[in-house]
Amino acid sequence: MSFSELGLSASLLQTVKDMGYVEPTAIQTQAIPVILAGRDVMGGAQTGTGKTAAFALPIIESLSANPCQPKRVRALVLTPTRELAQQVHKSFVDYAVASDLVVEIAYGGVSLNPQISALKKGADILVATPGRLLDLLFKGAVSLDDLVHLVFDEADRMLDMGFMVDIKRILKRVPEQRQTLLFSATFDKAILELSKTLLNNPELIEVAQRNAAAASVEQIIYNVDAHKKRELVSFMIGSKNWQQVLIFVRTKVGADALVKEMCKDGIKAQSIHGDKSQGARDKALADFKAGKTRALVATDVAARGLDIEQLNYVINYELPYIAEDYIHRIGRTGRAGNSGLAVSLMSVDENWLLEEIEAIVDERIPQAWYPGYEPDLNIVASNNKNSKSSQKRRAKQRGFSNNSGKGKSGASRGRGKPQR
Ligand code: AMP
């Protein structure tokens, strides 16, 4: 299948060619004709599959075929995070380069006034996070009365982040008659419920098996004692001469602490998390992309939406409490057809988290010992006294819930020494 068979105009075909895209990805092949035909879509696509172009190209096609003056917001893309908003906004700007469509962006954490001024000048397409969009709607800085295309990008994460109330408020302000596109890397009951209220007879398009990890990513788990993880991370990056590594941790404090230690080990690292100003986050990402820092240490929420081309290595310093986050994390590598390596450092107290992860990815992830960092078997034995259920209970008491658990893992635990 080539781009020219999808129903896009000559000018958009030239744009994608100029961007170096040779052929459409699976989600693009399936979604573009359906969206051009005006249908609602429920898209199951992982990060890195080219899903942004899958909805951006047909929207640009449709809006430029029906120009409107003065400019009114006719397409709205809602994203869970600022970083994803920035990335989607940039993609729209790139894809709309040959049109006279105006693309604007609105997200929180920065001053409202520049966004109000920009919107006053008129925009055709708005990419926004839900909270900031509501602020702008309440202030009368933007109207959605003329909206034709409404997109929910990474809808699963929007629900995880508690945006349901905001979404309902926004929906009251958009026309009933519209095209709605919902994209999600994972599907669970909450997403299916949301889709029923939002979508009208949608076409279901799935390009990867539900909740499956990206096939181009090689995964490995190293069993290591918790107190050895920090040393192992620096050793691994240094000895293997990895130049660009995204590292996931669970907490903001943990991110900063790890950065400090890695810098002491001589590995240039920066953190990216919700307590950092937008400017600091942008700088950390820019430095990482430019190769000024070798390691970017991120929390799950902050990492959502980061698009770093040709990222080869992801390290899970800790396994995530929410199993679906594992899929999002490793989806940061192996993007757009490149292969990637996702390394997870697992201490013995994290075994139960792996069960949840393997249940949703529906595969058994290989485990090994890293030479020189083999786990202390005395710690392993004493930890076995702590049952899985009591660990789960403690995590719940700390306020974490793992809402996956939809399938049963075929894998059995309590393994012996893994293969090296
Ligand atoms: P996305 O899944 O939308 O975040 O896209 C991931 C990456 O794939 C981005 O860097 C896009 O520029 C790139 N991309 C999207 N479509 C194509 C295509 N048809 N061919 C090559 N790269 C693409």
XYZ file of C-alpha atoms and ligand atoms in Angstrom:
443
model
C 0.000 0.000 0.000
C 1.351 3.462 -0.817
C 0.318 6.901 0.471
C -1.125 7.736 -2.956
C -3.826 5.070 -2.537
C -5.245 6.545 0.664
C -7.245 9.432 -0.816
C -4.902 12.262 0.192
C -4.368 15.300 -2.053
C -1.195 15.869 -4.075
C 0.015 18.558 -1.707
C -0.191 16.298 1.362
C 1.466 13.474 -0.570
C 4.332 15.843 -1.300
C 4.535 16.811 2.387
C 4.840 13.223 3.597
C 7.394 12.546 0.874
C 9.398 15.581 1.994
C 9.280 14.213 5.540
C 10.959 11.070 4.290
C 7.976 8.758 4.770
C 8.176 6.093 2.099
C 5.050 4.128 2.867
C 2.193 4.431 5.336
C 2.329 2.495 8.587
C -0.389 -0.046 9.388
C -2.518 2.366 11.415
C -2.200 5.007 8.686
C -3.235 2.553 5.944
C -6.311 1.549 7.881
C -7.371 4.770 9.529
C -6.801 7.449 6.873
C -9.469 6.300 4.363
C -12.001 5.698 7.158
C -11.425 9.139 8.685
C -11.594 10.790 5.261
C -14.959 9.071 4.788
C -16.194 10.845 7.914
C -16.529 7.800 10.173
C -15.812 7.773 13.910
C -12.789 5.669 14.818
C -11.706 3.739 17.853
C -8.009 3.196 17.258
C -5.868 0.755 19.175
C -2.337 1.783 18.428
C 0.812 1.851 20.466
C 3.203 4.719 20.642
C 5.585 4.788 17.730
C 3.171 3.294 15.235
C 2.639 6.566 13.373
C -0.788 7.156 14.859
C -0.423 10.949 14.942
C -0.201 11.130 11.151
C -3.050 8.606 10.962
C -5.437 11.220 12.347
C -3.598 14.446 11.474
C -3.345 13.855 7.718
C -7.068 13.224 7.053
C -8.062 16.094 9.362
C -5.745 18.484 7.516
C -7.096 17.150 4.223
C -10.692 17.741 5.238
C -10.117 21.197 6.754
C -8.069 22.512 3.863
C -10.696 21.323 1.394
C -13.232 23.485 3.263
C -11.465 26.740 4.152
C -13.150 28.959 6.694
C -12.675 32.696 7.350
C -12.448 34.086 9.960
C -10.659 31.115 11.440
C -12.563 29.056 14.007
C -11.422 25.958 15.859
C -12.711 23.084 13.749
C -10.416 20.331 15.006
C -9.530 19.723 18.642
C -6.994 17.155 19.823
C -7.039 16.415 23.534
C -3.911 14.904 25.070
C -3.194 13.890 28.666
C 0.132 15.719 29.010
C 1.907 18.850 27.901
C 4.700 16.861 26.316
C 2.308 14.890 24.155
C 0.469 18.120 23.272
C 3.765 19.645 22.129
C 4.636 16.600 20.092
C 1.199 16.368 18.431
C 1.192 20.128 17.803
C 4.574 19.898 16.106
C 3.387 17.009 13.941
C 0.313 19.001 12.854
C 2.455 22.029 12.042
C 4.823 19.841 9.994
C 2.023 18.068 8.146
C 0.064 21.293 7.511
C 3.083 23.161 6.144
C 1.692 23.388 2.607
C -1.756 24.564 3.756
C -2.798 27.856 5.297
C -4.262 26.151 8.337
C -3.301 27.632 11.704
C -2.454 25.153 14.462
C -2.428 26.336 18.087
C -1.523 24.681 21.354
C -2.733 25.147 24.919
C -1.434 23.439 28.033
C -1.143 24.224 31.706
C 1.861 25.127 33.808
C 2.644 28.207 31.742
C 1.062 31.645 31.558
C -2.461 31.784 30.133
C -2.196 35.146 28.382
C 0.010 34.247 25.412
C -2.328 31.336 24.678
C -5.355 33.667 24.862
C -3.693 36.153 22.485
C -2.757 33.412 20.030
C -6.259 31.983 20.012
C -7.795 35.432 19.529
C -5.966 35.659 16.202
C -7.881 32.579 15.083
C -6.932 28.929 14.711
C -8.233 25.990 12.704
C -6.715 23.261 14.824
C -6.159 23.272 18.570
C -4.099 20.736 20.496
C -4.766 21.001 24.226
C -4.653 19.342 27.588
C -8.122 19.143 29.185
C -7.550 21.382 32.230
C -6.080 24.301 30.333
C -8.707 24.017 27.616
C -11.407 24.377 30.262
C -9.701 27.500 31.657
C -9.724 28.976 28.160
C -13.351 28.009 27.568
C -14.429 29.555 30.886
C -12.632 32.769 29.986
C -14.337 32.851 26.610
C -10.922 32.781 24.890
C -11.988 29.969 22.606
C -15.232 28.554 21.285
C -15.831 25.006 20.160
C -19.170 25.778 18.477
C -17.747 25.091 15.009
C -15.913 21.924 15.928
C -15.999 19.195 13.277
C -13.227 16.795 14.392
C -12.620 15.811 18.008
C -9.645 13.576 18.811
C -8.787 11.877 22.086
C -5.132 10.889 21.979
C -3.874 8.386 24.536
C -7.332 8.165 26.018
C -6.291 5.446 28.444
C -3.813 7.778 30.052
C -6.360 10.566 30.200
C -8.595 8.345 32.289
C -5.676 7.148 34.437
C -4.874 10.770 35.178
C -8.419 11.490 36.306
C -9.488 13.718 33.420
C -12.966 12.199 33.128
C -14.666 15.127 34.865
C -12.881 17.662 32.658
C -13.732 15.644 29.558
C -17.423 15.654 30.466
C -17.335 19.418 30.899
C -15.636 19.877 27.534
C -18.153 17.602 25.831
C -20.974 19.903 26.947
C -19.358 22.616 24.835
C -18.864 20.730 21.567
C -21.506 20.144 18.877
C -23.304 16.776 18.920
C -22.788 16.539 15.184
C -19.070 15.872 14.790
C -16.486 13.258 13.969
C -14.853 11.707 17.021
C -11.621 9.735 16.965
C -10.355 7.952 20.037
C -6.863 6.500 20.210
C -5.558 4.394 23.028
C -2.535 2.161 23.463
C -4.465 -0.117 25.763
C -8.119 -1.019 26.087
C -9.810 -1.742 29.333
C -13.379 -1.566 30.589
C -13.187 2.171 31.353
C -12.056 2.967 27.800
C -14.779 0.830 26.287
C -17.371 2.585 28.474
C -16.037 6.005 27.470
C -16.085 5.033 23.807
C -19.769 4.127 24.041
C -20.676 7.610 25.236
C -18.389 9.412 22.787
C -18.413 7.549 19.529
C -21.126 7.009 16.979
C -20.961 3.629 15.267
C -17.149 3.687 15.256
C -14.869 1.674 13.059
C -12.586 -0.336 15.326
C -9.007 -0.285 14.056
C -6.329 -2.178 15.868
C -2.834 -2.501 14.547
C -1.266 -4.513 17.297
C -2.614 -7.160 19.542
C -4.417 -5.608 22.468
C -2.064 -4.600 25.213
C 0.815 -6.210 23.377
C 4.298 -4.804 23.730
C 5.958 -3.425 20.620
C 7.396 -6.379 18.724
C 10.575 -4.568 17.734
C 11.619 -4.145 21.360
C 13.844 -6.787 22.916
C 13.062 -7.149 26.610
C 15.249 -8.448 29.402
C 14.914 -8.425 33.163
C 17.958 -8.457 35.405
C 17.377 -9.789 38.918
C 19.390 -7.514 41.160
C 19.316 -6.427 44.795
C 17.557 -3.100 45.278
C 20.625 -1.445 46.816
C 22.794 -2.458 43.837
C 20.538 -0.996 41.162
C 22.092 2.453 41.120
C 25.592 1.116 40.665
C 24.441 -1.330 37.999
C 22.712 1.399 35.961
C 25.861 3.501 35.753
C 28.027 0.440 35.105
C 25.780 -0.838 32.336
C 25.564 2.510 30.555
C 29.281 3.156 30.929
C 30.599 -0.308 30.059
C 28.298 -0.748 27.089
C 28.939 2.816 25.971
C 25.228 3.599 25.593
C 24.862 7.241 24.605
C 21.135 7.888 24.921
C 19.178 6.067 27.590
C 15.731 6.796 28.974
C 15.402 5.581 32.559
C 12.074 5.165 34.326
C 11.587 5.520 38.044
C 8.419 5.593 40.103
C 8.796 8.853 41.994
C 9.969 12.413 41.463
C 12.246 12.186 44.499
C 13.663 8.920 43.168
C 14.327 10.563 39.799
C 16.310 13.419 41.322
C 18.239 11.106 43.644
C 19.233 8.811 40.780
C 20.370 11.745 38.632
C 22.565 12.981 41.460
C 24.196 9.591 41.915
C 24.695 9.009 38.201
C 26.346 12.388 37.794
C 28.730 11.405 40.604
C 29.482 8.243 38.585
C 30.405 10.430 35.632
C 27.268 9.796 33.564
C 25.605 13.050 32.533
C 21.953 12.753 33.494
C 18.914 14.969 33.981
C 15.453 14.281 35.361
C 12.061 15.094 33.922
C 9.038 15.033 36.214
C 5.923 16.926 37.249
C 7.612 19.119 39.867
C 9.849 20.702 37.250
C 8.807 23.850 35.442
C 7.861 23.537 31.802
C 11.044 25.387 30.883
C 13.185 22.936 32.845
C 11.425 19.958 31.280
C 11.835 21.351 27.775
C 15.522 21.995 28.428
C 16.114 18.513 29.841
C 14.466 16.989 26.774
C 16.343 19.264 24.357
C 19.697 18.451 26.030
C 18.921 14.759 25.860
C 17.911 14.910 22.208
C 21.012 16.936 21.371
C 23.217 14.350 23.082
C 24.343 16.779 25.809
C 23.073 14.359 28.443
C 23.349 10.595 28.170
C 20.535 9.665 30.492
C 17.085 11.135 30.974
C 15.472 9.939 34.183
C 11.703 10.198 33.996
C 8.551 9.428 35.917
C 5.743 7.765 33.990
C 3.516 10.801 33.749
C 6.294 13.113 32.574
C 7.541 10.629 30.008
C 4.187 10.250 28.342
C 4.349 11.683 24.872
C 8.098 12.060 24.621
C 9.067 11.309 21.072
C 12.761 10.830 20.768
C 13.778 9.507 17.415
C 15.863 6.362 17.344
C 15.980 5.844 21.052
C 17.695 2.498 21.449
C 17.642 1.925 25.190
C 15.048 2.121 27.926
C 15.840 1.075 31.475
C 13.118 0.387 34.006
C 14.963 1.207 37.188
C 11.879 0.051 39.037
C 8.921 -1.860 37.664
C 5.807 0.311 37.471
C 2.912 -0.156 39.889
C 0.465 0.170 37.005
C 1.216 -2.683 34.655
C 0.049 -0.827 31.522
C 2.796 1.729 32.173
C 5.302 -0.978 31.293
C 3.933 -1.028 27.742
C 4.091 2.758 27.500
C 7.616 2.804 28.882
C 9.114 0.269 26.525
C 7.182 1.826 23.635
C 9.625 4.739 23.910
C 12.177 2.593 22.121
C 11.874 0.608 18.895
C 9.837 3.432 17.371
C 8.858 3.660 13.713
C 10.432 0.369 12.784
C 13.731 0.754 14.688
C 14.703 -1.992 17.068
C 15.188 -1.252 20.736
C 16.235 -2.798 24.014
C 14.202 -2.491 27.199
C 16.093 -3.529 30.321
C 14.259 -3.884 33.631
C 16.067 -4.056 36.952
C 13.968 -6.148 39.274
C 14.623 -6.636 42.948
C 13.024 -9.578 44.670
C 10.270 -7.482 46.251
C 9.045 -6.542 42.766
C 8.195 -10.082 41.649
C 4.487 -9.546 42.055
C 4.569 -6.527 39.746
C 6.112 -8.674 37.042
C 3.203 -11.086 37.294
C 0.799 -8.271 36.477
C 2.981 -7.099 33.591
C 3.352 -10.540 32.064
C -0.393 -11.036 32.343
C -1.148 -7.994 30.220
C 1.671 -8.357 27.688
C 0.727 -12.018 27.539
C 4.273 -13.226 27.308
C 7.058 -14.292 29.578
C 9.893 -11.781 29.684
C 13.358 -13.372 29.831
C 15.248 -12.990 33.111
C 18.974 -13.076 33.743
C 21.652 -12.183 36.277
C 24.041 -9.422 35.323
C 27.632 -10.643 35.833
C 29.032 -9.054 38.992
C 25.565 -7.986 40.178
C 24.017 -11.358 40.981
C 21.336 -11.083 43.680
C 22.149 -12.060 47.244
C 20.258 -15.322 47.714
C 19.878 -14.669 51.464
C 17.835 -11.561 50.657
C 15.793 -13.565 48.146
C 15.075 -16.249 50.742
C 14.058 -13.832 53.501
C 11.830 -11.929 51.111
C 9.960 -15.099 50.260
C 8.440 -14.837 53.714
C 6.629 -11.765 52.455
C 3.760 -13.089 50.473
C 2.587 -11.486 47.274
C -0.760 -10.644 48.815
C 0.760 -8.721 51.712
C 2.940 -6.741 49.304
C -0.120 -5.903 47.258
C -1.971 -4.836 50.360
C 0.875 -2.559 51.404
C 1.048 -0.976 47.955
C -2.692 -0.366 48.061
C -2.340 1.249 51.476
C 0.242 3.548 49.976
C -2.378 4.605 47.472
C -1.353 2.598 44.440
C -3.745 0.397 42.586
C -3.021 -1.791 39.669
C -6.115 -1.793 37.547
C -4.853 -4.323 35.054
C -5.147 -7.874 36.237
C -7.547 -8.703 33.461
C -5.929 -11.909 32.433
C -4.206 -14.681 34.196
C -0.510 -15.009 33.774
C 0.477 -18.353 32.401
C 3.873 -17.926 33.970
C 4.713 -19.595 37.225
C 6.872 -17.831 39.817
C 9.515 -18.786 42.254
C 11.937 -19.564 39.464
C 15.370 -20.885 40.080
C 18.506 -19.324 38.770
C 17.756 -17.767 35.390
C 19.793 -18.250 32.243
C 22.668 -15.849 31.825
P 3.739 8.483 16.470
O 3.331 7.040 16.711
O 2.680 9.246 15.805
O 4.255 9.108 17.727
O 4.959 8.467 15.421
C 6.206 7.951 15.746
C 7.295 8.380 14.780
O 7.091 7.793 13.487
C 7.369 9.877 14.527
O 8.724 10.247 14.644
C 6.898 10.060 13.098
O 7.537 11.151 12.465
C 7.284 8.759 12.457
N 6.395 8.349 11.331
C 5.057 8.477 11.264
N 4.586 7.957 10.110
C 5.656 7.469 9.442
C 5.815 6.799 8.167
N 4.778 6.516 7.392
N 7.072 6.457 7.804
C 8.129 6.734 8.600
N 8.055 7.346 9.806
C 6.825 7.716 10.221
